[in-house]
XYZ file of C-alpha atoms in Angstrom:
233
model
C -0.066 -0.329 0.267
C 1.559 3.651 -0.690
C 0.927 6.503 1.620
C 0.617 9.674 -0.187
C 2.088 12.659 1.590
C -0.474 15.195 2.733
C -0.040 18.682 2.223
C 1.500 20.743 5.390
C -1.651 22.365 6.834
C -2.093 25.245 9.395
C -4.309 24.278 12.294
C -5.852 22.020 10.183
C -7.135 24.168 7.786
C -5.909 25.032 4.194
C -2.636 24.179 3.284
C 0.242 25.997 3.883
C 1.109 26.199 0.189
C -2.007 27.961 -0.973
C -1.921 30.670 2.071
C 1.417 31.366 0.904
C 0.727 31.390 -2.918
C -2.398 33.871 -1.883
C -1.007 36.273 -0.491
C 2.361 36.068 -2.795
C -0.322 37.226 -5.583
C -1.799 39.840 -3.692
C 1.386 41.540 -2.437
C 3.077 41.087 -5.691
C -0.186 42.354 -7.440
C -0.470 45.649 -5.910
C 2.955 46.199 -4.411
C 3.617 46.870 -8.204
C 1.581 49.823 -8.352
C 4.155 51.423 -6.249
C 5.821 52.229 -9.242
C 2.799 54.265 -10.196
C 2.702 56.297 -7.222
C 6.559 57.049 -7.647
C 5.712 58.440 -10.972
C 2.405 60.304 -10.199
C 4.492 62.064 -7.380
C 7.358 63.423 -9.302
C 4.889 64.444 -11.307
C 3.217 66.061 -8.492
C 6.416 67.877 -8.053
C 7.528 65.554 -4.848
C 10.978 64.794 -4.552
C 12.197 61.003 -4.816
C 13.517 61.155 -0.941
C 10.050 62.738 0.116
C 7.932 59.760 -2.293
C 10.498 57.204 -0.369
C 9.529 58.529 3.272
C 5.847 58.533 2.583
C 5.901 54.865 1.309
C 7.899 53.918 3.944
C 6.449 55.826 6.810
C 2.598 56.169 5.905
C 2.400 52.890 3.729
C -1.038 53.400 2.581
C -1.863 53.322 -0.809
C -4.927 55.162 -0.980
C -3.747 57.928 1.325
C -0.846 58.516 -0.190
C -2.342 58.986 -3.855
C -4.880 61.163 -2.178
C -2.335 63.596 -0.887
C -0.428 63.629 -4.103
C -3.394 64.262 -6.614
C -4.517 66.850 -3.699
C -0.820 68.931 -3.844
C -0.922 68.301 -7.419
C -4.431 69.678 -8.667
C -3.179 72.752 -6.336
C -4.954 72.176 -3.380
C -3.147 73.538 0.400
C -0.919 70.996 1.923
C -2.839 70.694 4.959
C -6.111 70.004 3.122
C -4.838 67.319 1.554
C -3.052 65.816 4.233
C -6.034 65.732 6.121
C -7.834 63.825 3.169
C -4.660 61.298 3.067
C -5.204 61.107 7.193
C -9.431 60.588 6.763
C -8.760 57.902 4.353
C -5.957 55.724 6.882
C -8.268 55.817 9.360
C -10.349 53.446 8.396
C -7.137 51.030 9.130
C -7.897 51.515 12.902
C -10.726 50.046 12.017
C -9.474 46.492 10.453
C -6.937 46.699 13.531
C -9.395 46.392 15.764
C -10.828 42.750 13.741
C -7.476 41.977 13.097
C -6.223 42.158 16.917
C -8.757 39.638 17.659
C -8.300 37.501 14.862
C -4.439 37.694 14.829
C -3.525 37.635 18.700
C -0.480 38.182 18.273
C 2.463 38.742 21.038
C 2.168 42.265 22.471
C 5.770 42.944 21.444
C 4.742 42.187 17.918
C 1.608 44.385 17.756
C 3.557 47.933 17.118
C 5.424 46.549 14.208
C 2.157 44.580 12.455
C 0.309 47.551 12.794
C 2.335 49.244 10.250
C 1.023 46.681 7.983
C -2.456 46.597 8.837
C -4.408 47.789 5.049
C -6.507 46.562 2.845
C -4.826 43.848 1.174
C -3.417 42.454 4.397
C -6.601 42.633 6.189
C -8.415 40.920 3.022
C -6.171 38.171 2.750
C -6.248 37.362 6.879
C -9.635 37.731 6.756
C -10.281 35.474 4.164
C -8.544 32.472 5.946
C -10.075 29.866 8.250
C -7.922 29.669 11.334
C -5.409 31.887 13.046
C -2.286 30.523 12.147
C -3.126 30.500 8.463
C -4.305 34.043 9.096
C -1.010 34.835 10.505
C 0.860 33.412 7.790
C -1.056 35.253 5.349
C -0.835 38.625 6.850
C 2.874 38.333 7.267
C 3.801 37.564 3.830
C 1.208 39.730 2.330
C 2.458 42.520 4.087
C 6.228 42.022 3.743
C 6.088 41.218 -0.191
C 3.557 44.337 -0.415
C 6.208 46.787 1.830
C 9.057 45.361 0.094
C 7.726 45.819 -3.576
C 6.436 49.201 -2.969
C 8.775 50.732 -1.875
C 11.152 49.237 -4.222
C 8.746 50.330 -7.118
C 8.346 54.032 -5.963
C 11.786 54.221 -6.097
C 12.339 53.446 -9.474
C 8.675 54.932 -10.769
C 10.431 58.077 -9.117
C 13.675 58.190 -10.170
C 12.140 57.327 -13.803
C 9.807 59.838 -13.864
C 11.499 62.129 -16.390
C 11.943 59.302 -18.861
C 8.214 57.924 -19.119
C 7.023 61.848 -19.353
C 3.963 63.586 -18.549
C 1.972 60.826 -16.047
C -1.224 61.997 -16.848
C -0.864 60.639 -20.319
C 0.293 57.528 -19.275
C -2.898 57.413 -17.158
C -1.007 55.920 -14.240
C -2.077 58.447 -11.531
C -5.375 55.986 -11.922
C -3.579 53.085 -10.892
C -3.637 53.745 -7.373
C -7.471 54.488 -6.927
C -7.979 51.886 -9.655
C -6.482 49.386 -7.390
C -8.476 50.458 -4.568
C -11.615 50.451 -5.769
C -10.969 46.820 -7.313
C -10.267 45.417 -3.446
C -13.673 47.441 -2.241
C -16.222 46.692 -4.838
C -16.329 42.485 -3.368
C -16.753 44.051 0.047
C -19.802 45.712 -0.695
C -22.701 42.821 0.237
C -25.440 44.505 1.336
C -27.670 47.259 0.236
C -26.621 49.979 2.727
C -23.096 49.315 1.901
C -23.623 49.826 -1.535
C -26.204 52.942 -0.960
C -23.290 54.568 1.018
C -20.641 54.029 -1.743
C -22.640 55.010 -4.247
C -23.670 58.272 -2.278
C -20.034 58.903 -1.530
C -19.088 59.031 -5.302
C -22.102 61.145 -6.264
C -20.883 63.859 -3.567
C -17.351 63.317 -4.541
C -17.855 63.902 -8.027
C -20.516 66.628 -7.429
C -18.596 68.829 -5.303
C -15.457 68.173 -7.088
C -15.415 71.010 -9.651
C -16.535 73.165 -6.962
C -13.948 73.338 -3.908
C -10.460 72.996 -3.623
C -8.356 69.496 -4.095
C -8.919 67.297 -1.087
C -11.900 68.769 0.411
C -14.904 66.434 -2.113
C -13.551 63.687 -0.538
C -14.008 64.630 3.028
C -17.711 65.505 2.169
C -17.849 62.568 0.809
C -17.108 60.773 3.998
C -20.446 62.165 4.942
C -22.002 59.614 2.742
C -21.817 57.011 5.743
C -23.799 58.828 8.715
C -26.196 60.039 6.368
C -27.386 56.562 4.792
C -26.917 55.298 8.500
C -29.342 57.945 9.821
C -32.047 57.158 7.078
C -31.908 53.928 7.677
C -32.513 54.451 11.654
C -35.461 56.721 11.043
C -37.194 53.925 8.642
C -36.845 51.225 10.800
């Protein structure tokens, strides 16, 4: 009788190789879009050093693109920073959920908090058990952090050779990635209503307000929809 070896599993959940494969896929796919951020940042007048520091310390693509986009559109630096900060606050809510799921040792939590972003959260929450969630979170975070920072540097250095970033459409790469990750999460009618109203508010005020302000107004979509839902119930 021939005994077949079974793939190494994590807590009798998914095979370890499957978790790593999925995590690497997300990390590589999104990490390469750091090139678009580097190019866009350079096109907005941000130096190579400043772009790299943003990726190293901020490390949340949507906030970085929001900041650079607002500055490129002539927005006030404080308004641009406020918009980027607001977008980044969602990671704090991710952290509340992941802290329970991952249950990391106390000394690792400050380091892990820097990697709490859309992609690492999505991969971790997709796992059936704690150990596979930890593995998915770690592999995704490490892969994405290394690639994002490396491609940011390459994009910023190569911006002059590429020319006009708007002509290439690279300034839309970051928001496109964010929306692609967000869309599958809109499962309930309330979530879809919030997203639709946010789009209407953001685009509606875009021609009339300084860069960075429409995204702050779009944030009112969530409390508005929840208030209407409460009134009906």
